Coordinates of C-alpha atoms and ligand atoms in Angstrom, one line a residue:
X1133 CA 8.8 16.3 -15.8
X1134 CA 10.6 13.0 -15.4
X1135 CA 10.5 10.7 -18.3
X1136 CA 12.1 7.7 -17.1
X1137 CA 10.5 5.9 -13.4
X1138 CA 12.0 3.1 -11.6
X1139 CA 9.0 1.2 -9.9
X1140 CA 9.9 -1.3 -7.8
X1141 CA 8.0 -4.7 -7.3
X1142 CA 6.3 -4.6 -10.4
X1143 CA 4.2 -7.4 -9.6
X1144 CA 2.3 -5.4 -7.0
X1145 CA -0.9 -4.6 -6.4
X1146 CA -0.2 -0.9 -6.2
X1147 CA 2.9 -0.5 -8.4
X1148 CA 0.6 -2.5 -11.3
X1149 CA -1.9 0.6 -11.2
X1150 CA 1.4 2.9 -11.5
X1151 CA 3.4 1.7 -14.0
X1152 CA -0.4 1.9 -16.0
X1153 CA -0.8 5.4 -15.2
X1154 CA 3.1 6.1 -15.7
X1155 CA 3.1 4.2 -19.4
X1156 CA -0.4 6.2 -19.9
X1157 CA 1.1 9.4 -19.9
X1158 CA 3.8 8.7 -21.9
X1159 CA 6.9 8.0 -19.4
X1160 CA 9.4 5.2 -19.9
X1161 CA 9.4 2.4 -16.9
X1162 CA 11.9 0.3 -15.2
X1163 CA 10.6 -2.6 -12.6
X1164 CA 11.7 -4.5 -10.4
X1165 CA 10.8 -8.2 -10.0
X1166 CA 11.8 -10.8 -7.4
X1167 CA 11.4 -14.3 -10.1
X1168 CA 12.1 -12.7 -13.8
X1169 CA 11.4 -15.4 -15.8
X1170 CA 7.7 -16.1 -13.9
X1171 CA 6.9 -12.2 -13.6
X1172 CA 8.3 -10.8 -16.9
X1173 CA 6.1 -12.6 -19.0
X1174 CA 3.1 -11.8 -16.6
X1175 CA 4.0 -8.3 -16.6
X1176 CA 4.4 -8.3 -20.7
X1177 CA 0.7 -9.5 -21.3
X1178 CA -0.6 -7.1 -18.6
X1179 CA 1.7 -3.9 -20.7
X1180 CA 1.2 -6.2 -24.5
X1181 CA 1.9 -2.6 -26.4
X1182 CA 4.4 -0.8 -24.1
X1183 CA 7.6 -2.9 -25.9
X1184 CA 10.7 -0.8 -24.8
X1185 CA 9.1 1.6 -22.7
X1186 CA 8.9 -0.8 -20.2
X1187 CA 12.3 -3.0 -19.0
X1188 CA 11.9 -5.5 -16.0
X1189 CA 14.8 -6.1 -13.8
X1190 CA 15.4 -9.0 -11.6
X1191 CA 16.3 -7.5 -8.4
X1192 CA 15.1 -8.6 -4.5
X1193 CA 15.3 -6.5 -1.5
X1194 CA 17.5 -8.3 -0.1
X1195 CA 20.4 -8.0 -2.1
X1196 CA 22.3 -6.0 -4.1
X1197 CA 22.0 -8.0 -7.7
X1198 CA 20.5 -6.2 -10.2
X1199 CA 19.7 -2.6 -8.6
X1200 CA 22.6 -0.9 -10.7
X1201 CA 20.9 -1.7 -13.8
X1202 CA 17.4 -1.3 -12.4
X1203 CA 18.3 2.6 -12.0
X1204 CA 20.5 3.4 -14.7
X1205 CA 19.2 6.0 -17.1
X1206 CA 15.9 6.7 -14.4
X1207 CA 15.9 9.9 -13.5
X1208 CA 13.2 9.0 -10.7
X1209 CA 12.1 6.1 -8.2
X1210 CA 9.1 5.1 -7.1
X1211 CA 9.5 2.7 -4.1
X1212 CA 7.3 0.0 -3.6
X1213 CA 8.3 -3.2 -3.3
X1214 CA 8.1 -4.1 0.7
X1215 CA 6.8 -7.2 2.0
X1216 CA 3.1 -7.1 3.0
X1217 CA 1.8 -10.7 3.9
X1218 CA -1.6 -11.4 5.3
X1219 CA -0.1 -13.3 8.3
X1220 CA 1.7 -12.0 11.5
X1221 CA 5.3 -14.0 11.1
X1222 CA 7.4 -15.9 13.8
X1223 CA 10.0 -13.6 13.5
X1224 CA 9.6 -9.8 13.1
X1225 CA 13.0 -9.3 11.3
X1226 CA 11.3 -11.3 8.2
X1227 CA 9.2 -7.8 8.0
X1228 CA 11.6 -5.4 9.5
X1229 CA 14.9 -6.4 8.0
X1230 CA 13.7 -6.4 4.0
X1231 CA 11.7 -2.9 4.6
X1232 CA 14.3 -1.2 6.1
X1233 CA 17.4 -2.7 4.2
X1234 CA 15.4 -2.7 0.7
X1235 CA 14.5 0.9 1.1
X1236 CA 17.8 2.2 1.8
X1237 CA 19.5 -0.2 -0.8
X1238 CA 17.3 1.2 -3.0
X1239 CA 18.1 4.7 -1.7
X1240 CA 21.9 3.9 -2.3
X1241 CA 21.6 2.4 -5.4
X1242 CA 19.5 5.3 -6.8
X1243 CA 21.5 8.1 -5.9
X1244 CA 24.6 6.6 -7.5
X1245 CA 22.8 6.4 -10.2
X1246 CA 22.1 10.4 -10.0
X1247 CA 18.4 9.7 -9.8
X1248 CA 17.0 13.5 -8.3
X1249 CA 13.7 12.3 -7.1
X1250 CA 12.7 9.4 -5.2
X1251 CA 9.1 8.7 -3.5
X1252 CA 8.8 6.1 -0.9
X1253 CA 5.5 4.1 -0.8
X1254 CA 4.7 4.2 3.5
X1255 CA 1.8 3.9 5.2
X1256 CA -0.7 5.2 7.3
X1257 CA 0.8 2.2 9.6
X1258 CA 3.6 4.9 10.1
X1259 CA 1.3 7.4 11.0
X1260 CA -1.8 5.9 13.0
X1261 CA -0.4 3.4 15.6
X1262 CA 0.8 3.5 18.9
X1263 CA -1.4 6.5 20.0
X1264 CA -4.1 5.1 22.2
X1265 CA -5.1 8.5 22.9
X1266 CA -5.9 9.8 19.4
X1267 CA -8.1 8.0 16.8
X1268 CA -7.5 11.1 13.9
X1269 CA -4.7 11.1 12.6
X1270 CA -2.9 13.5 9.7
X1271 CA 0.3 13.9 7.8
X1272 CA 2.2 15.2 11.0
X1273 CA 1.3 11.6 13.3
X1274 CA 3.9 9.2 13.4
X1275 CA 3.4 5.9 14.7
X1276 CA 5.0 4.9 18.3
X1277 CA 6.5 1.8 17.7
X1278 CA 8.3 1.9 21.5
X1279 CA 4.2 1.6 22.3
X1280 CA 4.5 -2.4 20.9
X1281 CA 3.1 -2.2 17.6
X1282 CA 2.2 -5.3 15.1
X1283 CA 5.3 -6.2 12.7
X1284 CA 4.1 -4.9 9.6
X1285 CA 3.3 -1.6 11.2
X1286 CA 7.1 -1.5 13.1
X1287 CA 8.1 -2.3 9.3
X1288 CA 6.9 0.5 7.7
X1289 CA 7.6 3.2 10.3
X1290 CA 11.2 2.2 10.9
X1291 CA 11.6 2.4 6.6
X1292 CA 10.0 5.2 6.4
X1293 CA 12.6 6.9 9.1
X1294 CA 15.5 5.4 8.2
X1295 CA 14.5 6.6 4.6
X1296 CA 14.5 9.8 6.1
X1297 CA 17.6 9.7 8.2
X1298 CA 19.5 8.5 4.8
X1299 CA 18.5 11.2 2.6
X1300 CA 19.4 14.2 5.2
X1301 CA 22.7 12.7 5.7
X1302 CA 24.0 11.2 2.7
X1303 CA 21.6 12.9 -0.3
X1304 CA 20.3 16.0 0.6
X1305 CA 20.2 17.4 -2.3
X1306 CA 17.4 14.5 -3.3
X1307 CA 13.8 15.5 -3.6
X1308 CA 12.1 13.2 -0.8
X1309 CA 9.0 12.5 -0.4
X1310 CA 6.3 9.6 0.9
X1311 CA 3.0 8.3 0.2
X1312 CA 0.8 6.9 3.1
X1313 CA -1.8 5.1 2.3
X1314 CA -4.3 3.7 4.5
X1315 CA -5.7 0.4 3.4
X1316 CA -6.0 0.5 -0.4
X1317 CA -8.9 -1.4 -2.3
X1318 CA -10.0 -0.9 -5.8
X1319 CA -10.0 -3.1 -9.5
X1320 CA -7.7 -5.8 -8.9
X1321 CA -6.8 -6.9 -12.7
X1322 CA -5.4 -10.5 -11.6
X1323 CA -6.0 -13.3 -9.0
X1324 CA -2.7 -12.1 -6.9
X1325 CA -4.5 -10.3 -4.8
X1326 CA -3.5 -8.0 -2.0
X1327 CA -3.7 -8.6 1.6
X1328 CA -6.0 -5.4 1.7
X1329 CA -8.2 -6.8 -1.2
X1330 CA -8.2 -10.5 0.8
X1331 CA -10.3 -8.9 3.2
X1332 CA -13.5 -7.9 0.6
X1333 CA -12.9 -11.3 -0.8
X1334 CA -13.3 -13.1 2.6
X1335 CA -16.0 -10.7 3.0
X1336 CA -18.1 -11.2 0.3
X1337 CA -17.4 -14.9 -0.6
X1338 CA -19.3 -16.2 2.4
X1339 CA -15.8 -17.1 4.4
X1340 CA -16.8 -14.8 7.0
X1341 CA -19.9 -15.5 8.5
X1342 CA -20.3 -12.6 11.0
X1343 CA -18.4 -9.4 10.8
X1344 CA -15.7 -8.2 13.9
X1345 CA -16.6 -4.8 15.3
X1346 CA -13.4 -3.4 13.7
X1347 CA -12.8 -0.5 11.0
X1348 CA -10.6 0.7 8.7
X1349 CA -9.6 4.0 6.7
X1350 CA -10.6 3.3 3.1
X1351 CA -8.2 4.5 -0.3
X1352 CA -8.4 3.9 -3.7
X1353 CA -5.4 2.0 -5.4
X1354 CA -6.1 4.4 -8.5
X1355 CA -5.4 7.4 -5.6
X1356 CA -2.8 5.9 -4.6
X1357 CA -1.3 5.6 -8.3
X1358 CA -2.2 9.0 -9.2
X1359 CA -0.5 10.2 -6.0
X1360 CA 2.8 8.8 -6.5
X1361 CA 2.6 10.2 -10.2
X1362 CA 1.5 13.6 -9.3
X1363 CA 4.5 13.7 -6.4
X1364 CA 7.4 12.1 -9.0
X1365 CA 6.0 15.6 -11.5
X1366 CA 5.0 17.9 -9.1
X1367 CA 7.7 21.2 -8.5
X1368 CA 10.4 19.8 -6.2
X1369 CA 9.6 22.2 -3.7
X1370 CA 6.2 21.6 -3.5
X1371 CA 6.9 17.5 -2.6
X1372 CA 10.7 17.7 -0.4
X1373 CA 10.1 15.9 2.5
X1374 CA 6.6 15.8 2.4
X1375 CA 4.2 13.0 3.6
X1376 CA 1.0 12.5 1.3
X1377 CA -1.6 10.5 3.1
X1378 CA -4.3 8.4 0.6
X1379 CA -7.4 8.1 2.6
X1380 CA -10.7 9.1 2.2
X1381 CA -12.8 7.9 5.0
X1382 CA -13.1 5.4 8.1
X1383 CA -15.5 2.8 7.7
X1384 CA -16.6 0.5 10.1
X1385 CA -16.5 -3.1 8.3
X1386 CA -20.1 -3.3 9.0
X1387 CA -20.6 0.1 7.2
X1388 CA -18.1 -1.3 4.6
X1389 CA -20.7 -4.3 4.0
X1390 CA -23.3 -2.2 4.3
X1391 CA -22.5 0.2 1.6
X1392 CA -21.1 -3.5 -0.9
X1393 CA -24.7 -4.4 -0.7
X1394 CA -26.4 -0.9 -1.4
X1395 CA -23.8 -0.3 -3.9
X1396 CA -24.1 -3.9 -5.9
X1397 CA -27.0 -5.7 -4.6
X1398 CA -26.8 -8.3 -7.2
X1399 CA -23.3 -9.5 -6.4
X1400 CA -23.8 -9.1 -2.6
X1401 CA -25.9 -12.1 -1.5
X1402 CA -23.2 -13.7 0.6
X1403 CA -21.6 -10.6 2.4
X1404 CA -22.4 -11.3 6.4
X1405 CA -25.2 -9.3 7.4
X1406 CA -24.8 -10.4 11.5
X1407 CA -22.1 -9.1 14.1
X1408 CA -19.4 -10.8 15.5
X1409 CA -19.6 -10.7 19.2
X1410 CA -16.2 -9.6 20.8
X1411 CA -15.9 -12.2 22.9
X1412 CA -16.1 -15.0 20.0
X1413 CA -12.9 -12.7 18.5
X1414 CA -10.9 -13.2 21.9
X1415 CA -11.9 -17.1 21.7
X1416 CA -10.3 -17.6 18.5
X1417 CA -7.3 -15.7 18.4
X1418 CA -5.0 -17.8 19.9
X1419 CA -6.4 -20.4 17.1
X1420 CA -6.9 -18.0 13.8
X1421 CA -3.8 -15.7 13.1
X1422 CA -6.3 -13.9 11.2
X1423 CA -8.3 -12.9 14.6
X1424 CA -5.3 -12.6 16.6
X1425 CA -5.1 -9.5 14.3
X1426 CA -8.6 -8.2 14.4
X1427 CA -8.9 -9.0 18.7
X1428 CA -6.0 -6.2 18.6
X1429 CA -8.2 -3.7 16.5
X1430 CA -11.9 -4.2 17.7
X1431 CA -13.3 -0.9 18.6
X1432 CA -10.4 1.1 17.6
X1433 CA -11.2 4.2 15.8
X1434 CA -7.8 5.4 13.5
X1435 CA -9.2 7.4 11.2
X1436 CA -6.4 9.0 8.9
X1437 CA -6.7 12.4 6.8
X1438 CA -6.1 12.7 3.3
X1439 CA -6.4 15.9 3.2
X1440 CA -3.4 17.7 3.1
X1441 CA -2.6 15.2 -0.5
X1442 CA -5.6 16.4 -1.9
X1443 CA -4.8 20.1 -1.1
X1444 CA -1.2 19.8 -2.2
X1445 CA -1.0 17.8 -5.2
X1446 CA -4.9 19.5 -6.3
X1447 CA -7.3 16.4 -6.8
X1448 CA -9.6 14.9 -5.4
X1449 CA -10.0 11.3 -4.1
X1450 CA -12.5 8.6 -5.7
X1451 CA -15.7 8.0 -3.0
X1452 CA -15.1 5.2 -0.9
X1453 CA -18.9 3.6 -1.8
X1454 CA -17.5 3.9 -4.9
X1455 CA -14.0 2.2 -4.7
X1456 CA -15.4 -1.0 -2.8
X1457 CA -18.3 -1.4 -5.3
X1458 CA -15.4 -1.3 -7.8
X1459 CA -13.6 -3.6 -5.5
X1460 CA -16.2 -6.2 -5.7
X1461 CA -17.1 -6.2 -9.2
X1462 CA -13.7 -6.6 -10.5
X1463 CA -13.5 -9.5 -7.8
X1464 CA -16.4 -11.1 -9.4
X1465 CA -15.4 -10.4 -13.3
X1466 CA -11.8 -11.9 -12.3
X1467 CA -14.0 -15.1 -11.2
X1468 CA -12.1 -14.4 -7.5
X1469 CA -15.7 -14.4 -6.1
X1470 CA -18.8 -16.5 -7.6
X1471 CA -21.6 -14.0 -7.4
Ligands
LIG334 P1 1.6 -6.5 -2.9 O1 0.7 -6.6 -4.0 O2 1.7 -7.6 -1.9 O3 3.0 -6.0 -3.4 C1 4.2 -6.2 -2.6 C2 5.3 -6.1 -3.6 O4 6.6 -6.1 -2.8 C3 5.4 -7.3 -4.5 O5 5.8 -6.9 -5.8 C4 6.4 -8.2 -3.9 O6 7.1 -9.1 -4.8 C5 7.4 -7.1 -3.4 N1 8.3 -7.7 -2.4 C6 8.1 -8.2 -1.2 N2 9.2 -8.6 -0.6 C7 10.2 -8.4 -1.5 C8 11.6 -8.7 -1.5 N3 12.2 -9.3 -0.5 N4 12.3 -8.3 -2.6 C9 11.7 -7.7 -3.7 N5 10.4 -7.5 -3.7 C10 9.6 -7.8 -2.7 O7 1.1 -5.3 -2.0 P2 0.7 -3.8 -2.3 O8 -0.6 -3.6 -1.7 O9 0.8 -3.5 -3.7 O10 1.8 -3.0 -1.4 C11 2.8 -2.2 -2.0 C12 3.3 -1.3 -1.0 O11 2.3 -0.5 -0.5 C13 4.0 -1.9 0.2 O12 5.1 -1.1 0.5 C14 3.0 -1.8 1.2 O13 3.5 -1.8 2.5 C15 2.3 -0.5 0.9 N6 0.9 -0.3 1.4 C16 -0.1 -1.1 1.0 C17 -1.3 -0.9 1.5 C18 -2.5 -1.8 1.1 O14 -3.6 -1.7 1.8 N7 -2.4 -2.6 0.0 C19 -1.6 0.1 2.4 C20 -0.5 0.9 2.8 C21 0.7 0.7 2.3 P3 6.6 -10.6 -5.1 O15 5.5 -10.5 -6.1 O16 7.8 -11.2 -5.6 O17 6.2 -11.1 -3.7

């Protein structure tokens, strides 16, 4: 069992829910933070009890400041700092070049630290995309970025492999492994939300007053946690080189409002009941970034397995009904959206 877990980008969406379930059952934690003196004391209220068990590190992706330390005395890394904006940038590289360098800085800076087990947080973007011909998808799928993919998905996949690459050449004695999840909702505990949370807020605050004909595979940040905690415990053999999807089912976003309103009728009210024609999509996305994104999914079935994680690590993932009735209420309690 590991007692000691780097987790990088501590003020995450994701790595929050993991350094709770880490501290939970007892481990030590190192983070990583981009601004120390704006996240520590953030992070510090969130952990008020954890005192020495958990040490913050000022370290960016981008540079090599601060990783040494960050590692030292972990015996394993959990990977999640990568940049994840809601926007499509000007420039690719802003996505591409921190995801790929960050991951194997991290790599480097872990292994000579003699950390033996290090789990990358992907994607299902390196799994799902760049397929036209499929719309399932499993732990074997990798993404065809040479197909022109969207940045964020080039980002991941190209991390994820040269992760891959880094650790067969220069650490194979590592214990490798990736989580991949699809997009993750769940109990946000702060107002920083997460591009995948952004979506139930614009959802249910009234911003959207139709919904596109687009869908999405549906996780539970709390799965996602549990399965990066599970793969940093689990026998090394079990995990080496494996790829752990967190998905449990693809939703249409009409299904996806559908189920907000069965699920929590009272907070529901402003959640768009019509359909966005397509055509109104294809209007505005050379206007709305945010459409430019959707016009490239509507209709597109990619519906990822999860499978495989639950068989491997042995649990079972949280309903999806039940993670974006979760999603909402925390949204509302957080006074993110007025009920
Ligand atoms: P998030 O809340 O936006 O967290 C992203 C984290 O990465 C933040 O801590 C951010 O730090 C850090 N980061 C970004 N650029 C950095 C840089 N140059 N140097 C250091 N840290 C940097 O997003 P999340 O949902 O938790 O995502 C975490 C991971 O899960 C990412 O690898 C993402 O690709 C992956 N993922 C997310 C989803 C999803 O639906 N949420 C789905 C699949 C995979 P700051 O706070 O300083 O910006």
């Amino acid at each position: 069992m590991v007692q000691t877990v780097l987790v990088t980008g501590g003020t995450g969406y994701i790595a929050g829910e993991l350094i709770d379930q880490l501290l939970e059952a007892g481990k030590n934690v190192h983070t990583t933070v981009r601004h120390a003196a704006k996240s520590e004391p953030r992070l510090r209220g969130r952990w008020p009890d954890a005192g020495e068990r958990l040490k913050v590190f000022q370290a960016d992706l981008m540079s090599d400041a601060g990783w040494a330390e960050a590692n030292a005395g972990c015996d394993a890394v959990a990977h999640v700092a990568s940049p994840f904006p809601l926007a499509v940038p000007r420039n690719k590289d802003e996505l591409i070049v921190p995801a790929r360098e960050g991951t194997l800085r991290a790599l480097r800076f872990a292994k000579e630290a003699g950390v033996e087990r290090f789990v990358q947080t992907s994607s299902a973007a390196a799994i799902a995309y760049g397929q036209p011909e499929k719309d399932h998808f499993d732990h074997t799928d990798w993404t065809r970025i040479e197909a022109g993919v969207p940045p964020y998905i080039e980002s991941k996949t190209v991390a994820e492999k040269a992760a891959r690459d880094w650790v067969a050449e220069n650490a194979p004695e590592m214990v490798f492994c990736s989580v991949n999840p699809v997009a993750v909702f769940g109990p946000v505990v702060n107002d920083d939300l997460s591009t995948s949370i952004e979506m139930v807020k614009l959802m249910s605050d009234g911003s959207i007053p139709a919904i596109p004909n687009m869908g999405i595979s549906v996780c539970d940040v709390r799965d996602v946690a549990k399965t990066h905690a599970a793969a940093l415990d689990a026998p090394a053999d079990l995990v080496r080189n494996e790829r752990f999807p967190t998905a449990t089912k693809f939703m249409w976003m009409t299904e996806m409002a559908d189920a907000l309103r069965a699920r929590a009728p009272e907070l529901a009210g402003k959640v768009a009941k019509r359909k966005m024609p397509d055509w109104i999509v294809k209007m505005l996305a050379p206007f709305v970034p945010a459409m430019k994104q959707v016009r490239g999914e509507l209709g597109n079935v990619r519906d990822v397995s999860g499978h495989h994680t639950e068989e491997v690590l042995g649990f079972t993932f949280i309903e999806p009904e039940q993670t974006l009735e979760d999603t909402l209420r925390s949204l509302v309690t957080q006074g993110i959206v007025k009920a």
